[in-house]
Amino acid sequence: MKKIVIIGGGASGMVAAISAKKENNEVIILEKNNILGKKILATGNGRCNYFNEIQDVSKYSSTTPKLLKEIISIENINMVLDFFNSLGIIPKIKNGYYYPYSNKSENIKKILEDKIKELGIKVKYNFNIEDISYDNKFIIKGNDIVEADSLIISTGGMASPITGSTGDGYDFAKKFNHTIISPRPALTYLKGNDKLQSIWAGIRVDAKVSLICNNEVVDTEEGELQLTKNGLSGICIFNLSTQAIEEEAKSVEIGINFMPFIEPIMAVEFFKQRKEENCIRVLEGFLNLKLIKAFTEILNIKEDAKIEEVDIPSLIKLLTDYRFKVEGHGSFEDSQTTSGGVSLEEVNRQTFASLKQENLYLTGELLDVSGKCGGYNLTFAWISGISAGLDASIN
């Protein structure tokens, strides 16, 4: 009987275990927490956005982006959908985002847990690993000694360490000569020292934001922008943060367009058509009152000033391309996921088997792949976990 051990009972570990279990093998999950799927409970603000129907490599990042095409494929997307359909999970789809119909992440966790129990997969909770070695078999030393014919490492990265993601998987991978690309926080807020931070703290606005590196726009996002005392937050910022952190050696700025409802080139006409109207009254039609006060003070606009009396180009620049200089970012504790990790060049992109050590597999956030908000990180966890489990069950 073949023995397959999975280290880590998070998203990729749970689906790896389910996929690996066959009548002629034994599957064991070693979990450092006292429950499985702890991080799943926090996803999608407790609703678990577990998939997105818009799938292409632009939603993912890696230091080897060309290899992502081998992973984000139609075959793998269909594999994930078939897997969740087989579990009886009915999706609630909104703007391409998949949620469980219950709108509760605990349902996804419970269904995966129930399947693990149904298949007779063993789970060792509160299992702390001290060492891993290989001598014809894997020998995992911790609370006790566990041997394995195949080993799947699904420990996660370093984001949200309260859930158990503390980076120990990198040390395990290093034991088998894997290269670790420096882990960094991803999907997090961006810090600065902007003169308006004390004024705009607590404001939420719909805006278009651009990531600007050395004065070149490299990416844009649109959505609810959260203006905080520390800097900028919100999903649109999270989606830019991964690349912003990677480019931090350069001059990095966020360009903010507070008028996303109109193309910047049309903003001149917007104000010219209202040239005889009071400037502040016009701004009140779309801009937060705190920001109006700040911007009118910056441009020395008087309360009774008409649009035609204002420096329109300077006003448009403030409203459509306000530059926020990025001077830092949230920590792993403040991040949703991790960028960096085990290089994709060192795993088989179809099976996620190690190219350094036979019968070893690496999945999920442990690998050098990070996705944008919207179910992409979970999608990669499902793809890598299911693929690794299936291959381990037959090889």
Short mmCIF file of C-alpha atoms in Angstrom, two decimals:
data_model
loop_
_atom_site.label_atom_id
_atom_site.label_comp_id
_atom_site.label_asym_id
_atom_site.label_seq_id
_atom_site.Cartn_x
_atom_site.Cartn_y
_atom_site.Cartn_z
CA MET A 1 0.00 0.00 0.00
CA LYS A 2 1.39 3.39 -1.00
CA LYS A 3 1.57 6.08 1.67
CA ILE A 4 1.10 9.73 0.68
CA VAL A 5 1.65 12.48 3.24
CA ILE A 6 0.57 16.09 2.82
CA ILE A 7 2.17 18.76 4.99
CA GLY A 8 -0.40 21.49 5.47
CA GLY A 9 -4.18 21.27 5.55
CA GLY A 10 -5.02 24.53 3.83
CA ALA A 11 -6.67 25.01 0.45
CA SER A 12 -4.15 23.21 -1.75
CA GLY A 13 -3.39 20.58 0.89
CA MET A 14 -7.02 19.60 1.37
CA VAL A 15 -7.74 19.18 -2.35
CA ALA A 16 -4.41 17.37 -2.79
CA ALA A 17 -5.42 14.86 -0.13
CA ILE A 18 -8.85 14.30 -1.68
CA SER A 19 -7.35 13.85 -5.15
CA ALA A 20 -4.63 11.51 -3.90
CA LYS A 21 -6.89 9.12 -2.03
CA LYS A 22 -7.50 5.83 -3.80
CA GLU A 23 -8.45 2.40 -2.46
CA ASN A 24 -4.88 1.13 -2.70
CA ASN A 25 -3.14 3.95 -0.81
CA GLU A 26 -3.07 5.67 2.55
CA VAL A 27 -3.24 9.46 2.77
CA ILE A 28 -2.26 11.48 5.85
CA ILE A 29 -2.45 15.25 6.41
CA LEU A 30 -0.02 16.79 8.91
CA GLU A 31 -1.56 20.07 10.11
CA LYS A 32 0.14 22.47 12.54
CA ASN A 33 -3.20 24.07 13.56
CA ASN A 34 -6.00 22.41 15.47
CA ILE A 35 -8.34 22.76 12.45
CA LEU A 36 -8.10 22.36 8.69
CA GLY A 37 -8.63 25.22 6.24
CA LYS A 38 -8.11 28.05 8.71
CA LYS A 39 -7.15 30.54 6.02
CA ILE A 40 -10.11 29.58 3.82
CA LEU A 41 -12.44 31.02 6.45
CA ALA A 42 -11.00 34.51 5.92
CA THR A 43 -11.16 34.54 2.13
CA GLY A 44 -13.58 36.86 0.35
CA ASN A 45 -14.38 38.66 3.61
CA GLY A 46 -15.77 35.40 4.97
CA ARG A 47 -17.65 34.56 1.77
CA CYS A 48 -14.87 32.60 0.00
CA ASN A 49 -14.49 33.91 -3.52
CA TYR A 50 -13.16 30.53 -4.65
CA PHE A 51 -12.94 31.02 -8.42
CA ASN A 52 -13.29 33.57 -11.22
CA GLU A 53 -14.61 32.86 -14.70
CA ILE A 54 -12.18 35.43 -16.18
CA GLN A 55 -8.98 33.40 -16.33
CA ASP A 56 -5.79 34.46 -18.09
CA VAL A 57 -2.15 34.83 -17.14
CA SER A 58 -2.49 38.61 -16.70
CA LYS A 59 -4.29 37.88 -13.42
CA TYR A 60 -1.20 36.14 -12.03
CA SER A 61 2.41 37.17 -11.47
CA SER A 62 5.66 35.24 -11.17
CA THR A 63 9.35 35.88 -11.78
CA THR A 64 8.96 33.36 -14.63
CA PRO A 65 5.71 34.65 -16.18
CA LYS A 66 6.15 32.71 -19.43
CA LEU A 67 5.64 29.47 -17.47
CA LEU A 68 2.20 30.54 -16.23
CA LYS A 69 0.71 29.67 -19.63
CA GLU A 70 1.42 26.02 -18.87
CA ILE A 71 -0.64 26.26 -15.67
CA ILE A 72 -3.52 28.65 -16.41
CA SER A 73 -4.97 26.48 -19.15
CA ILE A 74 -8.48 25.56 -20.26
CA GLU A 75 -7.83 21.98 -19.16
CA ASN A 76 -6.85 23.03 -15.65
CA ILE A 77 -9.72 25.50 -15.33
CA ASN A 78 -12.18 22.76 -16.31
CA MET A 79 -10.48 20.38 -13.87
CA VAL A 80 -11.15 22.82 -11.00
CA LEU A 81 -14.77 23.37 -12.02
CA ASP A 82 -15.36 19.61 -12.35
CA PHE A 83 -13.80 19.05 -8.93
CA PHE A 84 -16.14 21.50 -7.18
CA ASN A 85 -19.14 20.29 -9.15
CA SER A 86 -18.34 16.75 -7.97
CA LEU A 87 -18.51 18.00 -4.38
CA GLY A 88 -22.00 19.39 -4.98
CA ILE A 89 -21.01 23.03 -4.44
CA ILE A 90 -23.53 25.35 -6.08
CA PRO A 91 -21.87 28.63 -7.06
CA LYS A 92 -23.33 32.09 -6.78
CA ILE A 93 -21.73 33.98 -9.66
CA LYS A 94 -21.51 37.77 -9.55
CA ASN A 95 -19.49 39.70 -12.13
CA GLY A 96 -17.51 36.53 -12.80
CA TYR A 97 -16.73 35.94 -9.11
CA TYR A 98 -17.70 32.50 -7.77
CA TYR A 99 -18.98 32.23 -4.18
CA PRO A 100 -20.69 29.29 -2.48
CA TYR A 101 -24.44 29.84 -2.78
CA SER A 102 -24.60 30.15 1.01
CA ASN A 103 -22.20 33.14 0.82
CA LYS A 104 -20.25 31.51 3.65
CA SER A 105 -16.63 30.40 3.42
CA GLU A 106 -17.29 27.90 6.21
CA ASN A 107 -19.40 25.89 3.73
CA ILE A 108 -16.42 25.37 1.42
CA LYS A 109 -14.23 24.38 4.37
CA LYS A 110 -16.87 22.02 5.78
CA ILE A 111 -17.53 20.29 2.44
CA LEU A 112 -13.81 19.67 1.90
CA GLU A 113 -13.50 18.47 5.49
CA ASP A 114 -16.47 16.14 5.13
CA LYS A 115 -14.98 14.64 1.96
CA ILE A 116 -11.68 14.05 3.76
CA LYS A 117 -13.52 12.19 6.53
CA GLU A 118 -15.66 10.25 4.04
CA LEU A 119 -12.55 9.02 2.21
CA GLY A 120 -10.90 7.91 5.43
CA ILE A 121 -7.99 10.33 5.13
CA LYS A 122 -6.12 10.63 8.42
CA VAL A 123 -5.38 14.05 9.89
CA LYS A 124 -2.76 14.66 12.56
CA TYR A 125 -3.52 18.04 14.17
CA ASN A 126 -1.11 20.30 16.08
CA PHE A 127 1.73 18.54 14.29
CA ASN A 128 4.98 20.49 14.47
CA ILE A 129 7.71 19.26 12.15
CA GLU A 130 11.31 19.27 13.35
CA ASP A 131 13.03 17.66 10.37
CA ILE A 132 12.44 15.99 7.00
CA SER A 133 14.85 13.60 5.28
CA TYR A 134 14.77 11.06 2.46
CA ASP A 135 16.22 7.55 2.37
CA ASN A 136 14.14 5.52 -0.10
CA LYS A 137 11.23 7.03 1.82
CA PHE A 138 10.51 10.42 3.32
CA ILE A 139 10.97 10.54 7.08
CA ILE A 140 9.11 13.37 8.80
CA LYS A 141 10.08 13.93 12.43
CA GLY A 142 7.78 15.91 14.66
CA ASN A 143 5.30 14.99 17.37
CA ASP A 144 6.09 11.48 16.19
CA ILE A 145 7.84 9.96 13.16
CA VAL A 146 5.83 9.62 9.95
CA GLU A 147 7.11 7.87 6.83
CA ALA A 148 5.87 8.51 3.30
CA ASP A 149 6.39 7.11 -0.18
CA SER A 150 5.28 10.44 -1.65
CA LEU A 151 5.31 13.84 0.04
CA ILE A 152 3.25 16.89 -0.89
CA ILE A 153 4.33 20.16 0.76
CA SER A 154 1.35 22.53 0.95
CA THR A 155 2.34 24.79 3.83
CA GLY A 156 1.49 28.15 2.27
CA GLY A 157 3.79 31.15 2.28
CA MET A 158 4.23 33.83 4.94
CA ALA A 159 1.12 35.99 4.64
CA SER A 160 -1.29 36.10 7.55
CA PRO A 161 0.95 34.10 9.95
CA ILE A 162 -1.90 33.96 12.46
CA THR A 163 -3.38 31.24 10.23
CA GLY A 164 -0.17 29.18 10.42
CA SER A 165 1.64 30.46 7.32
CA THR A 166 5.05 31.14 8.83
CA GLY A 167 7.38 30.20 5.99
CA ASP A 168 8.46 26.79 7.27
CA GLY A 169 7.68 25.27 3.87
CA TYR A 170 10.62 27.18 2.39
CA ASP A 171 12.96 25.46 4.83
CA PHE A 172 11.47 22.08 3.91
CA ALA A 173 11.95 22.81 0.19
CA LYS A 174 15.55 23.91 0.76
CA LYS A 175 16.32 20.48 2.25
CA PHE A 176 15.76 19.10 -1.24
CA ASN A 177 17.89 21.75 -2.94
CA HIS A 178 15.07 23.97 -4.11
CA THR A 179 15.71 27.64 -4.89
CA ILE A 180 13.60 30.12 -2.92
CA ILE A 181 12.88 33.43 -4.60
CA SER A 182 12.76 35.97 -1.78
CA PRO A 183 9.21 35.98 -0.33
CA ARG A 184 7.47 39.36 -0.21
CA PRO A 185 4.07 40.56 0.99
CA ALA A 186 1.42 40.68 -1.75
CA LEU A 187 -2.13 42.04 -1.86
CA THR A 188 -1.50 44.62 0.84
CA TYR A 189 -1.73 48.36 1.44
CA LEU A 190 0.83 50.94 0.34
CA LYS A 191 2.41 53.46 2.69
CA GLY A 192 3.46 57.03 2.06
CA ASN A 193 4.01 60.37 3.72
CA ASP A 194 1.58 62.46 1.71
CA LYS A 195 0.56 65.89 2.98
CA LEU A 196 -3.12 64.94 2.65
CA GLN A 197 -3.07 61.71 4.67
CA SER A 198 -4.20 63.38 7.88
CA ILE A 199 -7.08 64.99 5.96
CA TRP A 200 -8.30 62.09 3.88
CA ALA A 201 -8.08 59.34 6.55
CA GLY A 202 -11.26 57.28 6.50
CA ILE A 203 -12.49 58.41 3.08
CA ARG A 204 -13.60 55.82 0.50
CA VAL A 205 -13.97 56.91 -3.11
CA ASP A 206 -14.50 55.26 -6.47
CA ALA A 207 -11.36 55.98 -8.45
CA LYS A 208 -9.02 54.82 -11.17
CA VAL A 209 -5.49 54.21 -9.92
CA SER A 210 -2.28 53.68 -11.87
CA LEU A 211 1.02 52.15 -10.82
CA ILE A 212 3.78 54.43 -12.08
CA CYS A 213 7.42 53.29 -11.97
CA ASN A 214 10.08 55.79 -13.00
CA ASN A 215 7.32 57.94 -14.55
CA GLU A 216 6.01 55.05 -16.67
CA VAL A 217 2.48 53.68 -16.16
CA VAL A 218 2.81 49.90 -15.80
CA ASP A 219 -0.67 48.88 -14.61
CA THR A 220 -4.09 50.35 -13.82
CA GLU A 221 -7.02 49.33 -11.66
CA GLU A 222 -10.44 50.80 -10.96
CA GLY A 223 -12.65 50.41 -7.90
CA GLU A 224 -13.16 51.59 -4.34
CA LEU A 225 -10.06 53.35 -3.06
CA GLN A 226 -9.58 53.57 0.69
CA LEU A 227 -7.66 56.65 1.82
CA THR A 228 -6.04 56.01 5.21
CA LYS A 229 -3.78 57.78 7.69
CA ASN A 230 -0.97 55.47 6.54
CA GLY A 231 -1.56 55.71 2.80
CA LEU A 232 -3.74 53.83 0.32
CA SER A 233 -5.76 50.63 0.57
CA GLY A 234 -8.65 48.79 -1.07
CA ILE A 235 -8.80 45.99 -3.66
CA CYS A 236 -7.60 48.24 -6.47
CA ILE A 237 -4.46 49.06 -4.44
CA PHE A 238 -3.98 45.44 -3.36
CA ASN A 239 -3.92 44.44 -7.02
CA LEU A 240 -1.16 46.95 -7.73
CA SER A 241 0.80 46.27 -4.55
CA THR A 242 2.52 43.06 -5.68
CA GLN A 243 4.28 44.77 -8.56
CA ALA A 244 4.77 47.98 -6.57
CA ILE A 245 6.74 46.02 -3.96
CA GLU A 246 8.74 44.20 -6.64
CA GLU A 247 9.66 47.57 -8.17
CA GLU A 248 10.43 49.33 -4.88
CA ALA A 249 14.05 49.97 -5.93
CA LYS A 250 12.62 52.38 -8.50
CA SER A 251 10.65 55.58 -8.01
CA VAL A 252 7.15 54.21 -7.41
CA GLU A 253 4.00 56.33 -7.38
CA ILE A 254 0.26 55.77 -7.50
CA GLY A 255 -1.59 58.10 -9.83
CA ILE A 256 -5.15 58.72 -8.61
CA ASN A 257 -7.98 59.77 -10.92
CA PHE A 258 -10.84 61.05 -8.76
CA MET A 259 -12.98 61.51 -11.90
CA PRO A 260 -13.14 57.96 -13.34
CA PHE A 261 -16.56 58.68 -14.81
CA ILE A 262 -15.01 60.78 -17.58
CA GLU A 263 -11.92 60.46 -19.75
CA PRO A 264 -9.22 62.93 -18.63
CA ILE A 265 -9.14 64.46 -22.10
CA MET A 266 -12.82 65.35 -21.68
CA ALA A 267 -12.33 66.94 -18.26
CA VAL A 268 -11.42 70.28 -19.84
CA GLU A 269 -14.73 70.34 -21.68
CA PHE A 270 -16.52 69.24 -18.47
CA PHE A 271 -15.30 72.37 -16.67
CA LYS A 272 -15.60 74.73 -19.64
CA GLN A 273 -19.29 73.90 -19.91
CA ARG A 274 -19.64 75.00 -16.27
CA LYS A 275 -17.32 78.01 -16.47
CA GLU A 276 -19.85 80.41 -14.96
CA GLU A 277 -20.77 78.11 -12.08
CA ASN A 278 -19.29 78.24 -8.58
CA CYS A 279 -16.22 75.96 -8.53
CA ILE A 280 -16.91 74.41 -5.13
CA ARG A 281 -20.53 73.68 -6.09
CA VAL A 282 -19.35 71.87 -9.20
CA LEU A 283 -16.86 69.79 -7.20
CA GLU A 284 -19.57 68.90 -4.68
CA GLY A 285 -21.29 67.02 -7.48
CA PHE A 286 -18.73 64.21 -7.37
CA LEU A 287 -15.94 64.79 -4.82
CA ASN A 288 -15.76 64.13 -1.08
CA LEU A 289 -16.13 67.36 0.92
CA LYS A 290 -12.84 66.83 2.80
CA LEU A 291 -10.99 66.50 -0.48
CA ILE A 292 -12.70 69.58 -1.89
CA LYS A 293 -11.46 71.59 1.07
CA ALA A 294 -7.92 70.23 0.65
CA PHE A 295 -7.77 70.80 -3.11
CA THR A 296 -9.23 74.30 -2.97
CA GLU A 297 -6.66 75.22 -0.31
CA ILE A 298 -3.82 73.82 -2.43
CA LEU A 299 -4.94 75.90 -5.41
CA ASN A 300 -6.02 78.89 -3.30
CA ILE A 301 -9.58 78.76 -4.68
CA LYS A 302 -11.93 81.14 -2.89
CA GLU A 303 -15.42 80.11 -1.81
CA ASP A 304 -17.14 82.39 -4.31
CA ALA A 305 -14.79 81.64 -7.22
CA LYS A 306 -16.33 80.64 -10.54
CA ILE A 307 -14.77 77.92 -12.67
CA GLU A 308 -13.56 80.50 -15.21
CA GLU A 309 -11.58 82.20 -12.42
CA VAL A 310 -9.71 79.01 -11.53
CA ASP A 311 -6.47 77.57 -12.94
CA ILE A 312 -8.30 74.77 -14.76
CA PRO A 313 -5.23 72.79 -15.92
CA SER A 314 -3.92 72.64 -12.32
CA LEU A 315 -7.35 71.63 -11.02
CA ILE A 316 -7.66 68.87 -13.62
CA LYS A 317 -4.16 67.63 -12.78
CA LEU A 318 -5.10 67.32 -9.09
CA LEU A 319 -8.39 65.57 -9.88
CA THR A 320 -7.25 63.15 -12.58
CA ASP A 321 -3.57 62.51 -11.83
CA TYR A 322 -2.89 63.10 -8.16
CA ARG A 323 0.54 61.56 -7.47
CA PHE A 324 1.04 59.57 -4.27
CA LYS A 325 4.67 58.59 -3.64
CA VAL A 326 4.96 55.03 -2.34
CA GLU A 327 7.42 54.77 0.54
CA GLY A 328 6.52 51.40 2.04
CA HIS A 329 3.92 48.67 2.28
CA GLY A 330 2.07 46.43 4.67
CA SER A 331 3.82 43.56 6.43
CA PHE A 332 3.09 39.86 6.03
CA GLU A 333 0.62 40.27 8.90
CA ASP A 334 -1.31 42.78 6.76
CA SER A 335 -1.11 40.82 3.50
CA GLN A 336 -3.50 38.38 1.89
CA THR A 337 -0.85 36.34 0.13
CA THR A 338 2.87 36.00 -0.65
CA SER A 339 4.85 36.62 -3.82
CA GLY A 340 8.09 34.76 -4.39
CA GLY A 341 8.73 31.21 -3.22
CA VAL A 342 9.90 28.03 -4.91
CA SER A 343 10.80 28.72 -8.54
CA LEU A 344 8.38 27.36 -11.14
CA GLU A 345 11.41 26.24 -13.13
CA GLU A 346 12.02 23.59 -10.46
CA VAL A 347 8.62 21.86 -10.65
CA ASN A 348 6.76 20.05 -13.39
CA ARG A 349 4.02 22.53 -14.34
CA GLN A 350 1.52 19.76 -15.13
CA THR A 351 1.94 17.66 -11.97
CA PHE A 352 3.77 20.03 -9.59
CA ALA A 353 6.28 17.27 -8.93
CA SER A 354 9.69 18.46 -7.84
CA LEU A 355 12.42 18.36 -10.48
CA LYS A 356 14.98 18.11 -7.66
CA GLN A 357 13.63 15.18 -5.65
CA GLU A 358 11.61 12.18 -6.78
CA ASN A 359 8.15 11.66 -5.25
CA LEU A 360 8.12 15.20 -3.85
CA TYR A 361 5.42 17.75 -4.78
CA LEU A 362 5.03 21.45 -3.98
CA THR A 363 1.76 23.35 -4.20
CA GLY A 364 -0.09 26.60 -3.60
CA GLU A 365 1.35 29.75 -2.06
CA LEU A 366 4.66 27.99 -1.41
CA LEU A 367 5.41 28.43 -5.13
CA ASP A 368 6.46 31.60 -6.93
CA VAL A 369 2.96 32.52 -8.10
CA SER A 370 0.64 35.19 -6.77
CA GLY A 371 -2.72 36.27 -8.15
CA LYS A 372 -4.84 39.37 -8.02
CA CYS A 373 -7.90 39.66 -5.81
CA GLY A 374 -10.93 37.85 -7.13
CA GLY A 375 -10.38 34.16 -6.44
CA TYR A 376 -7.11 33.82 -8.37
CA ASN A 377 -4.88 32.71 -5.51
CA LEU A 378 -7.38 30.05 -4.54
CA THR A 379 -7.67 28.97 -8.18
CA PHE A 380 -3.92 28.39 -8.29
CA ALA A 381 -4.13 26.51 -4.98
CA TRP A 382 -6.85 24.25 -6.43
CA ILE A 383 -4.96 23.65 -9.71
CA SER A 384 -1.66 22.79 -8.04
CA GLY A 385 -3.22 20.76 -5.22
CA ILE A 386 -5.51 18.65 -7.41
CA SER A 387 -2.76 18.06 -9.98
CA ALA A 388 -0.22 17.01 -7.35
CA GLY A 389 -2.67 14.71 -5.59
CA LEU A 390 -3.70 12.96 -8.80
CA ASP A 391 -0.11 12.40 -9.88
CA ALA A 392 1.01 11.20 -6.45
CA SER A 393 -1.80 8.64 -6.45
CA ILE A 394 -0.54 6.93 -9.62
CA ASN A 395 3.24 7.38 -9.49
#
